[in-house]
mmCIF file of C-alpha atoms and ligand atoms in Angstrom:
data_model
loop_
_atom_site.group_PDB
_atom_site.id
_atom_site.type_symbol
_atom_site.label_atom_id
_atom_site.label_comp_id
_atom_site.label_asym_id
_atom_site.label_seq_id
_atom_site.Cartn_x
_atom_site.Cartn_y
_atom_site.Cartn_z
ATOM 1 C CA MET G 581 -0.413 0.078 -0.115
ATOM 2 C CA GLN G 582 1.379 3.670 -0.936
ATOM 3 C CA SER G 583 0.659 6.791 0.750
ATOM 4 C CA SER G 584 -1.600 8.943 -1.487
ATOM 5 C CA SER G 585 -1.526 13.183 -1.020
ATOM 6 C CA VAL G 586 -3.771 14.889 0.609
ATOM 7 C CA THR G 587 -5.744 15.764 -3.023
ATOM 8 C CA ASP G 588 -6.602 12.489 -3.245
ATOM 9 C CA SER G 589 -8.838 12.340 -0.311
ATOM 10 C CA THR G 590 -10.541 15.111 -1.016
ATOM 11 C CA THR G 591 -13.592 15.695 -3.744
ATOM 12 C CA ARG G 592 -15.969 18.128 -5.277
ATOM 13 C CA LEU G 593 -19.524 17.583 -5.301
ATOM 14 C CA GLY G 594 -20.465 17.925 -9.166
ATOM 15 C CA ARG G 595 -20.871 21.284 -9.950
ATOM 16 C CA SER G 596 -21.509 22.976 -6.638
ATOM 17 C CA ASP G 597 -18.657 24.138 -4.513
ATOM 18 C CA LEU G 598 -18.686 21.461 -1.461
ATOM 19 C CA THR G 599 -15.283 19.993 -1.507
ATOM 20 C CA VAL G 600 -15.116 17.381 0.801
ATOM 21 C CA ARG G 601 -12.890 14.214 2.182
ATOM 22 C CA ARG G 602 -13.910 11.016 0.374
ATOM 23 C CA ILE G 603 -14.857 9.833 3.354
ATOM 24 C CA GLY G 604 -18.073 10.946 4.937
ATOM 25 C CA LEU G 605 -19.821 9.554 8.428
ATOM 26 C CA GLY G 606 -23.089 8.548 8.157
ATOM 27 C CA ALA G 607 -25.412 8.706 11.225
ATOM 28 C CA TRP G 608 -27.904 6.182 10.943
ATOM 29 C CA PRO G 609 -25.970 3.975 13.132
ATOM 30 C CA MET G 610 -26.686 7.039 15.680
ATOM 31 C CA ALA G 611 -30.524 6.596 15.057
ATOM 32 C CA GLY G 612 -31.180 3.818 17.105
ATOM 33 C CA ILE G 613 -32.541 2.201 14.985
ATOM 34 C CA THR G 614 -30.947 -1.232 13.893
ATOM 35 C CA SER G 615 -27.641 -0.713 15.381
ATOM 36 C CA LEU G 616 -27.730 -1.787 19.027
ATOM 37 C CA GLY G 617 -26.368 -0.233 22.346
ATOM 38 C CA VAL G 618 -26.569 2.800 20.382
ATOM 39 C CA THR G 619 -25.383 6.185 23.029
ATOM 40 C CA ASP G 620 -26.455 9.955 22.106
ATOM 41 C CA GLU G 621 -22.771 10.462 24.199
ATOM 42 C CA ASP G 622 -20.915 7.475 22.394
ATOM 43 C CA SER G 623 -22.614 9.322 19.112
ATOM 44 C CA ILE G 624 -21.664 12.854 19.812
ATOM 45 C CA ALA G 625 -17.837 11.253 20.704
ATOM 46 C CA THR G 626 -17.883 9.310 17.349
ATOM 47 C CA ILE G 627 -18.787 12.905 15.803
ATOM 48 C CA ARG G 628 -16.323 14.633 17.486
ATOM 49 C CA ARG G 629 -13.941 12.694 16.653
ATOM 50 C CA ALA G 630 -14.403 12.074 12.983
ATOM 51 C CA LEU G 631 -13.971 16.121 12.674
ATOM 52 C CA ASP G 632 -10.880 15.863 14.532
ATOM 53 C CA LEU G 633 -9.447 13.122 11.980
ATOM 54 C CA GLY G 634 -11.072 16.222 9.439
ATOM 55 C CA ILE G 635 -13.601 14.317 7.985
ATOM 56 C CA ASP G 636 -15.640 17.538 7.112
ATOM 57 C CA HIS G 637 -19.117 15.441 5.571
ATOM 58 C CA LEU G 638 -21.962 14.063 7.221
ATOM 59 C CA ASP G 639 -24.703 12.379 6.184
ATOM 60 C CA THR G 640 -28.343 12.207 7.820
ATOM 61 C CA ALA G 641 -31.682 12.439 6.861
ATOM 62 C CA TYR G 642 -35.652 12.874 8.349
ATOM 63 C CA SER G 643 -35.922 9.695 8.895
ATOM 64 C CA TYR G 644 -33.065 8.073 10.875
ATOM 65 C CA GLY G 645 -34.128 7.898 14.530
ATOM 66 C CA LYS G 646 -37.583 8.728 16.479
ATOM 67 C CA ASP G 647 -38.378 12.373 16.349
ATOM 68 C CA GLY G 648 -34.929 13.308 14.845
ATOM 69 C CA ARG G 649 -32.152 11.542 17.518
ATOM 70 C CA SER G 650 -29.320 11.543 14.497
ATOM 71 C CA ASP G 651 -29.513 14.955 13.206
ATOM 72 C CA ARG G 652 -30.035 16.404 17.216
ATOM 73 C CA VAL G 653 -26.796 14.426 17.709
ATOM 74 C CA ILE G 654 -24.861 16.122 14.753
ATOM 75 C CA ALA G 655 -26.321 19.187 16.253
ATOM 76 C CA ALA G 656 -24.828 18.469 19.770
ATOM 77 C CA ALA G 657 -21.674 17.799 17.997
ATOM 78 C CA LEU G 658 -21.768 20.741 16.292
ATOM 79 C CA HIS G 659 -22.400 23.564 18.434
ATOM 80 C CA ASP G 660 -19.033 24.628 19.625
ATOM 81 C CA ARG G 661 -17.135 23.419 16.926
ATOM 82 C CA ALA G 662 -15.160 25.924 14.220
ATOM 83 C CA GLU G 663 -14.468 23.297 11.413
ATOM 84 C CA ARG G 664 -16.027 23.985 8.525
ATOM 85 C CA VAL G 665 -18.706 20.569 7.880
ATOM 86 C CA VAL G 666 -20.824 19.857 4.852
ATOM 87 C CA VAL G 667 -23.865 18.784 6.545
ATOM 88 C CA ALA G 668 -26.562 16.340 4.091
ATOM 89 C CA SER G 669 -29.965 15.536 5.175
ATOM 90 C CA LYS G 670 -32.960 14.095 3.118
ATOM 91 C CA VAL G 671 -36.336 14.103 3.153
ATOM 92 C CA GLY G 672 -38.978 12.022 1.387
ATOM 93 C CA ALA G 673 -39.506 9.377 3.895
ATOM 94 C CA TYR G 674 -40.410 9.259 7.513
ATOM 95 C CA LEU G 675 -39.702 6.605 10.511
ATOM 96 C CA ASP G 676 -43.569 5.265 11.086
ATOM 97 C CA SER G 677 -45.314 4.702 14.661
ATOM 98 C CA GLN G 678 -43.180 0.992 14.485
ATOM 99 C CA GLY G 679 -40.130 2.301 13.641
ATOM 100 C CA VAL G 680 -40.793 1.000 9.992
ATOM 101 C CA TRP G 681 -39.282 3.592 7.303
ATOM 102 C CA THR G 682 -41.327 4.333 5.022
ATOM 103 C CA LYS G 683 -41.665 6.704 1.886
ATOM 104 C CA ASP G 684 -43.679 9.870 1.581
ATOM 105 C CA ALA G 685 -42.468 12.292 -1.360
ATOM 106 C CA ARG G 686 -45.860 14.345 -1.531
ATOM 107 C CA PRO G 687 -44.530 18.413 -1.987
ATOM 108 C CA GLU G 688 -45.967 18.913 1.493
ATOM 109 C CA SER G 689 -44.897 16.755 3.801
ATOM 110 C CA MET G 690 -40.708 17.166 1.692
ATOM 111 C CA LEU G 691 -41.115 21.224 2.453
ATOM 112 C CA GLN G 692 -42.769 20.418 6.467
ATOM 113 C CA GLN G 693 -39.631 18.130 6.475
ATOM 114 C CA ALA G 694 -37.173 19.839 5.613
ATOM 115 C CA SER G 695 -38.295 22.805 8.201
ATOM 116 C CA GLU G 696 -38.535 20.123 11.101
ATOM 117 C CA VAL G 697 -34.626 18.674 10.012
ATOM 118 C CA ARG G 698 -33.310 22.838 9.587
ATOM 119 C CA ASP G 699 -34.746 23.072 13.567
ATOM 120 C CA ARG G 700 -33.153 19.638 14.671
ATOM 121 C CA LEU G 701 -29.759 20.469 12.984
ATOM 122 C CA ARG G 702 -29.971 24.075 14.420
ATOM 123 C CA LEU G 703 -29.059 25.074 10.708
ATOM 124 C CA GLU G 704 -30.533 27.776 8.543
ATOM 125 C CA THR G 705 -29.943 25.855 5.378
ATOM 126 C CA ILE G 706 -28.807 22.707 4.548
ATOM 127 C CA ASP G 707 -25.608 22.181 2.960
ATOM 128 C CA LEU G 708 -26.560 19.079 0.802
ATOM 129 C CA MET G 709 -30.336 18.070 0.743
ATOM 130 C CA TYR G 710 -31.675 15.095 -1.497
ATOM 131 C CA LEU G 711 -34.692 13.222 -2.040
ATOM 132 C CA HIS G 712 -34.224 9.922 0.253
ATOM 133 C CA ALA G 713 -36.403 7.919 -2.721
ATOM 134 C CA PRO G 714 -38.719 7.658 -5.587
ATOM 135 C CA ASP G 715 -42.062 7.570 -3.665
ATOM 136 C CA PRO G 716 -44.775 5.143 -6.271
ATOM 137 C CA ASN G 717 -47.704 6.967 -5.018
ATOM 138 C CA VAL G 718 -46.272 10.943 -5.867
ATOM 139 C CA PRO G 719 -45.244 11.677 -9.704
ATOM 140 C CA LEU G 720 -41.481 11.948 -9.868
ATOM 141 C CA SER G 721 -42.056 15.726 -11.175
ATOM 142 C CA GLU G 722 -43.299 16.287 -8.494
ATOM 143 C CA SER G 723 -41.123 15.717 -5.516
ATOM 144 C CA ALA G 724 -38.804 16.834 -7.820
ATOM 145 C CA ASP G 725 -40.368 20.218 -8.194
ATOM 146 C CA ALA G 726 -40.605 20.648 -4.245
ATOM 147 C CA LEU G 727 -36.277 19.986 -3.560
ATOM 148 C CA LYS G 728 -36.072 22.516 -5.844
ATOM 149 C CA ARG G 729 -37.950 24.934 -4.269
ATOM 150 C CA ILE G 730 -36.480 24.086 -0.617
ATOM 151 C CA VAL G 731 -33.585 25.635 -2.472
ATOM 152 C CA GLU G 732 -35.788 27.973 -3.535
ATOM 153 C CA LEU G 733 -36.059 28.923 -0.320
ATOM 154 C CA GLY G 734 -32.828 29.034 1.258
ATOM 155 C CA TRP G 735 -33.376 25.802 2.654
ATOM 156 C CA ALA G 736 -30.817 23.852 1.085
ATOM 157 C CA ARG G 737 -27.916 24.947 -1.069
ATOM 158 C CA TRP G 738 -27.553 21.976 -3.160
ATOM 159 C CA ALA G 739 -29.852 19.442 -3.962
ATOM 160 C CA GLY G 740 -29.687 15.379 -4.839
ATOM 161 C CA ILE G 741 -31.369 12.486 -5.436
ATOM 162 C CA CYS G 742 -30.751 9.104 -3.672
ATOM 163 C CA ASN G 743 -32.345 5.337 -4.566
ATOM 164 C CA VAL G 744 -32.702 6.447 -8.800
ATOM 165 C CA ASN G 745 -31.920 4.186 -11.625
ATOM 166 C CA ARG G 746 -30.632 6.190 -15.134
ATOM 167 C CA PRO G 747 -33.887 7.072 -16.626
ATOM 168 C CA GLN G 748 -35.175 8.151 -12.803
ATOM 169 C CA LEU G 749 -32.375 10.256 -12.692
ATOM 170 C CA GLU G 750 -32.588 11.747 -15.438
ATOM 171 C CA ASP G 751 -36.273 12.759 -15.384
ATOM 172 C CA PHE G 752 -35.352 14.070 -12.337
ATOM 173 C CA HIS G 753 -32.028 16.151 -13.030
ATOM 174 C CA ARG G 754 -33.769 17.867 -15.739
ATOM 175 C CA ARG G 755 -36.276 19.473 -13.446
ATOM 176 C CA CYS G 756 -34.277 19.701 -9.973
ATOM 177 C CA PRO G 757 -30.510 19.903 -10.803
ATOM 178 C CA VAL G 758 -28.874 17.933 -8.484
ATOM 179 C CA VAL G 759 -24.805 17.959 -7.501
ATOM 180 C CA ALA G 760 -24.642 13.929 -5.967
ATOM 181 C CA VAL G 761 -26.258 10.801 -6.670
ATOM 182 C CA GLN G 762 -26.536 8.124 -3.154
ATOM 183 C CA THR G 763 -27.202 4.155 -4.090
ATOM 184 C CA TYR G 764 -25.614 1.543 -2.171
ATOM 185 C CA PHE G 765 -21.842 -0.045 -3.611
ATOM 186 C CA ASN G 766 -19.789 -2.751 -2.036
ATOM 187 C CA MET G 767 -17.687 -5.664 -3.555
ATOM 188 C CA PHE G 768 -20.740 -7.472 -4.035
ATOM 189 C CA GLN G 769 -23.076 -4.941 -5.132
ATOM 190 C CA GLN G 770 -22.110 -2.913 -8.240
ATOM 191 C CA GLU G 771 -24.995 -2.804 -10.482
ATOM 192 C CA SER G 772 -26.028 0.250 -9.362
ATOM 193 C CA VAL G 773 -23.313 2.174 -10.038
ATOM 194 C CA GLU G 774 -22.610 0.091 -13.424
ATOM 195 C CA ASP G 775 -26.337 1.769 -14.298
ATOM 196 C CA LEU G 776 -25.282 5.448 -13.441
ATOM 197 C CA ARG G 777 -21.931 6.477 -13.943
ATOM 198 C CA ASP G 778 -22.105 7.049 -17.528
ATOM 199 C CA PHE G 779 -25.060 9.839 -16.619
ATOM 200 C CA CYS G 780 -23.711 11.011 -13.693
ATOM 201 C CA ARG G 781 -20.036 11.644 -15.870
ATOM 202 C CA SER G 782 -21.858 13.382 -19.007
ATOM 203 C CA HIS G 783 -23.209 15.783 -16.360
ATOM 204 C CA SER G 784 -20.788 16.377 -13.486
ATOM 205 C CA ILE G 785 -22.722 14.374 -10.916
ATOM 206 C CA SER G 786 -20.755 12.826 -7.722
ATOM 207 C CA ILE G 787 -21.944 9.429 -6.363
ATOM 208 C CA VAL G 788 -21.414 9.772 -3.343
ATOM 209 C CA VAL G 789 -22.028 5.870 -2.193
ATOM 210 C CA TYR G 790 -23.837 3.457 0.736
ATOM 211 C CA TRP G 791 -23.224 0.274 2.568
ATOM 212 C CA ALA G 792 -19.761 -0.090 1.729
ATOM 213 C CA LEU G 793 -18.858 -1.892 4.821
ATOM 214 C CA MET G 794 -21.961 -3.507 3.958
ATOM 215 C CA LYS G 795 -22.924 -3.047 7.350
ATOM 216 C CA GLY G 796 -20.274 -4.039 9.079
ATOM 217 C CA MET G 797 -19.749 -7.859 7.486
ATOM 218 C CA LEU G 798 -16.482 -6.120 5.018
ATOM 219 C CA ALA G 799 -15.128 -4.646 8.621
ATOM 220 C CA GLY G 800 -13.913 -8.518 8.704
ATOM 221 C CA ARG G 801 -14.050 -8.476 12.416
ATOM 222 C CA MET G 802 -17.537 -10.866 11.993
ATOM 223 C CA LEU G 803 -15.366 -14.537 11.616
ATOM 224 C CA ARG G 804 -16.908 -17.428 9.983
ATOM 225 C CA ASP G 805 -18.551 -18.974 13.162
ATOM 226 C CA HIS G 806 -19.976 -15.336 14.886
ATOM 227 C CA GLN G 807 -23.793 -15.489 15.501
ATOM 228 C CA LEU G 808 -25.242 -12.507 15.393
ATOM 229 C CA ASP G 809 -27.287 -11.125 18.727
ATOM 230 C CA PRO G 810 -30.692 -11.925 18.385
ATOM 231 C CA LEU G 811 -32.471 -8.817 17.968
ATOM 232 C CA ASP G 812 -29.478 -7.521 15.277
ATOM 233 C CA ARG G 813 -31.570 -6.922 12.359
ATOM 234 C CA ARG G 814 -28.824 -8.280 9.979
ATOM 235 C CA ARG G 815 -29.707 -11.270 10.481
ATOM 236 C CA ASN G 816 -32.610 -11.227 7.611
ATOM 237 C CA TYR G 817 -29.896 -9.470 5.320
ATOM 238 C CA PRO G 818 -29.601 -12.657 2.927
ATOM 239 C CA ILE G 819 -26.184 -12.080 2.851
ATOM 240 C CA TYR G 820 -25.999 -12.925 6.436
ATOM 241 C CA GLN G 821 -27.071 -16.418 5.946
ATOM 242 C CA GLY G 822 -26.392 -19.839 4.666
ATOM 243 C CA GLU G 823 -24.433 -19.658 1.909
ATOM 244 C CA GLN G 824 -24.245 -16.479 1.240
ATOM 245 C CA TRP G 825 -22.392 -15.804 4.469
ATOM 246 C CA GLN G 826 -20.003 -18.774 3.796
ATOM 247 C CA SER G 827 -19.011 -17.803 0.490
ATOM 248 C CA ALA G 828 -18.386 -14.378 1.573
ATOM 249 C CA GLN G 829 -16.486 -15.333 4.262
ATOM 250 C CA ASP G 830 -14.421 -16.950 2.145
ATOM 251 C CA LEU G 831 -13.507 -13.362 0.037
ATOM 252 C CA LEU G 832 -13.123 -11.790 4.264
ATOM 253 C CA ASP G 833 -10.526 -14.537 4.396
ATOM 254 C CA ARG G 834 -8.376 -13.537 1.476
ATOM 255 C CA LEU G 835 -8.971 -10.165 2.650
ATOM 256 C CA ARG G 836 -7.866 -10.514 6.018
ATOM 257 C CA SER G 837 -4.624 -12.157 4.362
ATOM 258 C CA LYS G 838 -3.607 -9.569 2.066
ATOM 259 C CA SER G 839 -4.843 -6.928 4.990
ATOM 260 C CA GLN G 840 -1.963 -8.195 7.125
ATOM 261 C CA GLN G 841 0.179 -8.389 4.041
ATOM 262 C CA LEU G 842 -0.589 -4.580 3.659
ATOM 263 C CA GLY G 843 -0.447 -3.801 7.184
ATOM 264 C CA CYS G 844 -3.845 -2.536 7.252
ATOM 265 C CA THR G 845 -7.183 -4.294 8.653
ATOM 266 C CA VAL G 846 -10.247 -5.010 6.419
ATOM 267 C CA ALA G 847 -12.313 -2.520 6.576
ATOM 268 C CA GLN G 848 -9.196 -0.159 5.707
ATOM 269 C CA LEU G 849 -8.446 -2.189 2.375
ATOM 270 C CA VAL G 850 -12.011 -2.532 1.644
ATOM 271 C CA LEU G 851 -12.332 0.984 1.763
ATOM 272 C CA ALA G 852 -9.255 1.932 -0.059
ATOM 273 C CA TRP G 853 -10.437 -0.557 -2.446
ATOM 274 C CA THR G 854 -14.160 0.635 -3.075
ATOM 275 C CA LEU G 855 -12.408 5.215 -3.626
ATOM 276 C CA ALA G 856 -10.480 3.494 -6.330
ATOM 277 C CA GLN G 857 -13.419 2.609 -8.353
ATOM 278 C CA PRO G 858 -12.975 5.415 -10.893
ATOM 279 C CA CYS G 859 -16.707 6.524 -10.530
ATOM 280 C CA ILE G 860 -16.799 7.385 -7.474
ATOM 281 C CA SER G 861 -16.780 10.619 -5.745
ATOM 282 C CA VAL G 862 -17.732 9.659 -1.878
ATOM 283 C CA ALA G 863 -17.812 6.058 0.460
ATOM 284 C CA LEU G 864 -20.310 6.753 3.810
ATOM 285 C CA VAL G 865 -19.635 5.211 6.375
ATOM 286 C CA GLY G 866 -21.596 4.227 9.374
ATOM 287 C CA ALA G 867 -20.132 4.202 13.077
ATOM 288 C CA LYS G 868 -21.538 4.388 16.446
ATOM 289 C CA ARG G 869 -18.279 4.341 18.410
ATOM 290 C CA PRO G 870 -15.378 6.668 17.860
ATOM 291 C CA GLU G 871 -12.419 3.577 17.454
ATOM 292 C CA GLN G 872 -14.893 3.127 14.498
ATOM 293 C CA VAL G 873 -14.332 6.555 12.387
ATOM 294 C CA GLU G 874 -10.677 5.898 13.256
ATOM 295 C CA GLU G 875 -10.061 3.169 11.972
ATOM 296 C CA THR G 876 -12.354 4.326 8.462
ATOM 297 C CA ALA G 877 -11.282 7.648 8.332
ATOM 298 C CA ARG G 878 -6.790 6.669 7.973
ATOM 299 C CA SER G 879 -8.555 4.034 4.942
ATOM 300 C CA MET G 880 -7.705 8.312 2.871
ATOM 301 C CA GLU G 881 -4.341 7.570 3.722
ATOM 302 C CA PHE G 882 -4.043 4.723 1.251
ATOM 303 C CA THR G 883 -3.731 3.960 -2.167
ATOM 304 C CA LEU G 884 -3.987 0.866 -3.503
ATOM 305 C CA GLN G 885 -1.503 -0.613 -6.810
ATOM 306 C CA ASN G 886 -3.246 -1.655 -9.085
ATOM 307 C CA ASP G 887 -1.922 -5.368 -9.031
ATOM 308 C CA VAL G 888 -3.502 -5.375 -5.630
ATOM 309 C CA LEU G 889 -6.912 -4.386 -7.337
ATOM 310 C CA ALA G 890 -7.019 -6.454 -10.018
ATOM 311 C CA THR G 891 -5.763 -9.359 -7.328
ATOM 312 C CA ILE G 892 -9.501 -8.701 -5.766
ATOM 313 C CA ASP G 893 -11.931 -8.030 -8.216
ATOM 314 C CA ASN G 894 -10.522 -11.295 -9.496
ATOM 315 C CA TRP G 895 -11.515 -13.006 -5.734
ATOM 316 C CA ILE G 896 -14.416 -10.805 -5.810
ATOM 317 C CA ALA G 897 -15.235 -12.374 -9.357
ATOM 318 C CA ASP G 898 -15.028 -16.089 -7.942
ATOM 319 C CA CYS G 899 -17.541 -15.240 -5.026
ATOM 320 C CA LYS G 900 -20.144 -13.786 -7.709
ATOM 321 C CA GLN G 901 -20.735 -17.630 -9.110
ATOM 322 C CA HIS G 902 -22.584 -18.355 -6.343
ATOM 323 C CA GLY G 903 -25.393 -16.099 -7.847
ATOM 324 C CA ALA G 904 -27.323 -12.672 -6.646
ATOM 325 C CA TRP G 905 -26.657 -11.175 -3.560
ATOM 326 C CA LYS G 906 -28.970 -8.997 -1.324
ATOM 327 C CA LEU G 907 -28.802 -7.255 1.755
HETATM 328 N N1 LIG I 1105 -29.380 7.265 1.189
HETATM 329 C C1 LIG I 1105 -29.796 6.437 1.203
HETATM 330 O O1 LIG I 1105 -30.926 5.511 1.150
HETATM 331 C C2 LIG I 1105 -29.050 5.426 2.265
HETATM 332 C C3 LIG I 1105 -29.273 4.363 2.837
HETATM 333 C C4 LIG I 1105 -28.573 3.451 4.052
HETATM 334 C C5 LIG I 1105 -27.727 4.458 4.270
HETATM 335 N N2 LIG I 1105 -27.195 5.893 3.711
HETATM 336 C C6 LIG I 1105 -26.311 6.729 4.498
HETATM 337 O O2 LIG I 1105 -24.734 5.664 4.265
HETATM 338 C C7 LIG I 1105 -24.290 5.598 5.367
HETATM 339 C C8 LIG I 1105 -23.569 4.290 5.884
HETATM 340 O O3 LIG I 1105 -24.247 2.768 5.490
HETATM 341 P P1 LIG I 1105 -24.606 2.016 7.032
HETATM 342 O O4 LIG I 1105 -24.238 2.917 8.322
HETATM 343 O O5 LIG I 1105 -26.608 1.848 6.774
HETATM 344 O O6 LIG I 1105 -23.887 0.673 6.453
HETATM 345 P P2 LIG I 1105 -22.063 0.602 6.709
HETATM 346 O O7 LIG I 1105 -21.503 2.024 6.015
HETATM 347 O O8 LIG I 1105 -21.689 -0.197 5.668
HETATM 348 O O9 LIG I 1105 -21.704 -0.100 8.161
HETATM 349 C C9 LIG I 1105 -21.889 0.563 8.809
HETATM 350 C C10 LIG I 1105 -21.684 -0.437 10.187
HETATM 351 O O10 LIG I 1105 -20.690 -0.825 10.078
HETATM 352 C C11 LIG I 1105 -19.670 -0.947 11.123
HETATM 353 N N3 LIG I 1105 -17.879 -0.462 10.859
HETATM 354 C C12 LIG I 1105 -18.115 0.662 11.089
HETATM 355 N N4 LIG I 1105 -17.070 0.958 11.280
HETATM 356 C C13 LIG I 1105 -16.572 0.048 11.764
HETATM 357 C C14 LIG I 1105 -15.068 -0.615 11.917
HETATM 358 N N5 LIG I 1105 -14.095 -0.169 12.214
HETATM 359 N N6 LIG I 1105 -14.917 -1.829 12.495
HETATM 360 C C15 LIG I 1105 -16.128 -2.888 12.568
HETATM 361 N N7 LIG I 1105 -17.406 -2.606 11.973
HETATM 362 C C16 LIG I 1105 -17.395 -1.165 12.348
HETATM 363 C C17 LIG I 1105 -20.488 -1.033 12.498
HETATM 364 O O11 LIG I 1105 -21.817 -1.655 12.998
HETATM 365 P P3 LIG I 1105 -22.014 -1.755 14.567
HETATM 366 O O12 LIG I 1105 -23.456 -1.015 14.283
HETATM 367 O O13 LIG I 1105 -22.355 -3.221 14.987
HETATM 368 O O14 LIG I 1105 -21.073 -1.749 15.254
HETATM 369 C C18 LIG I 1105 -21.787 0.163 11.818
HETATM 370 O O15 LIG I 1105 -22.900 0.876 12.250
HETATM 371 C C19 LIG I 1105 -25.495 5.884 6.335
HETATM 372 O O16 LIG I 1105 -24.675 5.749 7.878
HETATM 373 C C20 LIG I 1105 -26.678 7.001 6.193
HETATM 374 O O17 LIG I 1105 -25.618 7.969 6.751
HETATM 375 C C21 LIG I 1105 -27.469 6.534 2.827
#
């Protein structure tokens, strides 16, 4: 592994004036909905540690936790910090009373959610506001106009969209120009980025990915015989079960030995590989404890040599012979 220059670890989001490090901190675990053992004290310490380490991009959403839990810990962590931090949020979905993530991208809902997000984050203007996902009950054009309105009102500086396919992105971008698109991406799941990348490249839209660590599996700490807590919702994901789990562990065994050889951790190897993918601008990585963000932030210090990237790509191809991967 080689150390890279600082410029390799920063990127500009689309045509905006937002320049960020290539690892951003995702606040979903801090919402305490799917992650276990979450405390606001740990979350605040995690955000502050991230800032100490130079992470300057926080990703939250209206729907992250009961009553905006992730927004509130971000506000608490930032209130006395002088660093310039890009705060990205999302509207168009909420958590229902059972804690089920539910789409609602009606224009009036999006405006109401944006207003609440500003209050919770204690920010007049959110740097980047995404539509969280297209709502099948609302024409995408209406949601696009609502997000455009949020920007025109000065409640957000720039617009983005998440969880779209290429035709949806094209339609949305025509009505509400976006600087970034968020989608999933990891060693097992690359198809969404493949679908979006040509349009994004030709329209200067940054691709910001989530699940690079596959919700923790690709951090490599869960060994083959790991038993997830009965309350851990990751038990429900196919990739955490049966043949897919065993096959993922085969890949992880190879990554474990490669990371040892290179003097880094598995999470750092996986994130360095992610950032080496030419079409990816930023990887958002979730954390709820300071030591996690310490490990992931360091991945920006490394660039993998081409032969290492090719070897990992071959290992992934071996693994994919076992069929489609689902989180
Ligand atoms: N736009 C969208 O629709 C969308 C969807 C999903 C996510 N996102 C954004 O993307 C971010 C990333 O996704 P994610 O948080 O769901 O998943 P992720 O980044 O793939 O995984 C996060 C989990 O990995 C584990 N982890 C992190 N660092 C670790 C380390 N150094 N060592 C061991 N384990 C580590 C933690 O698990 P434990 O909880 O077990 O400690 C953490 O909760 C989110 O937080 C959110 O901001 C956006």
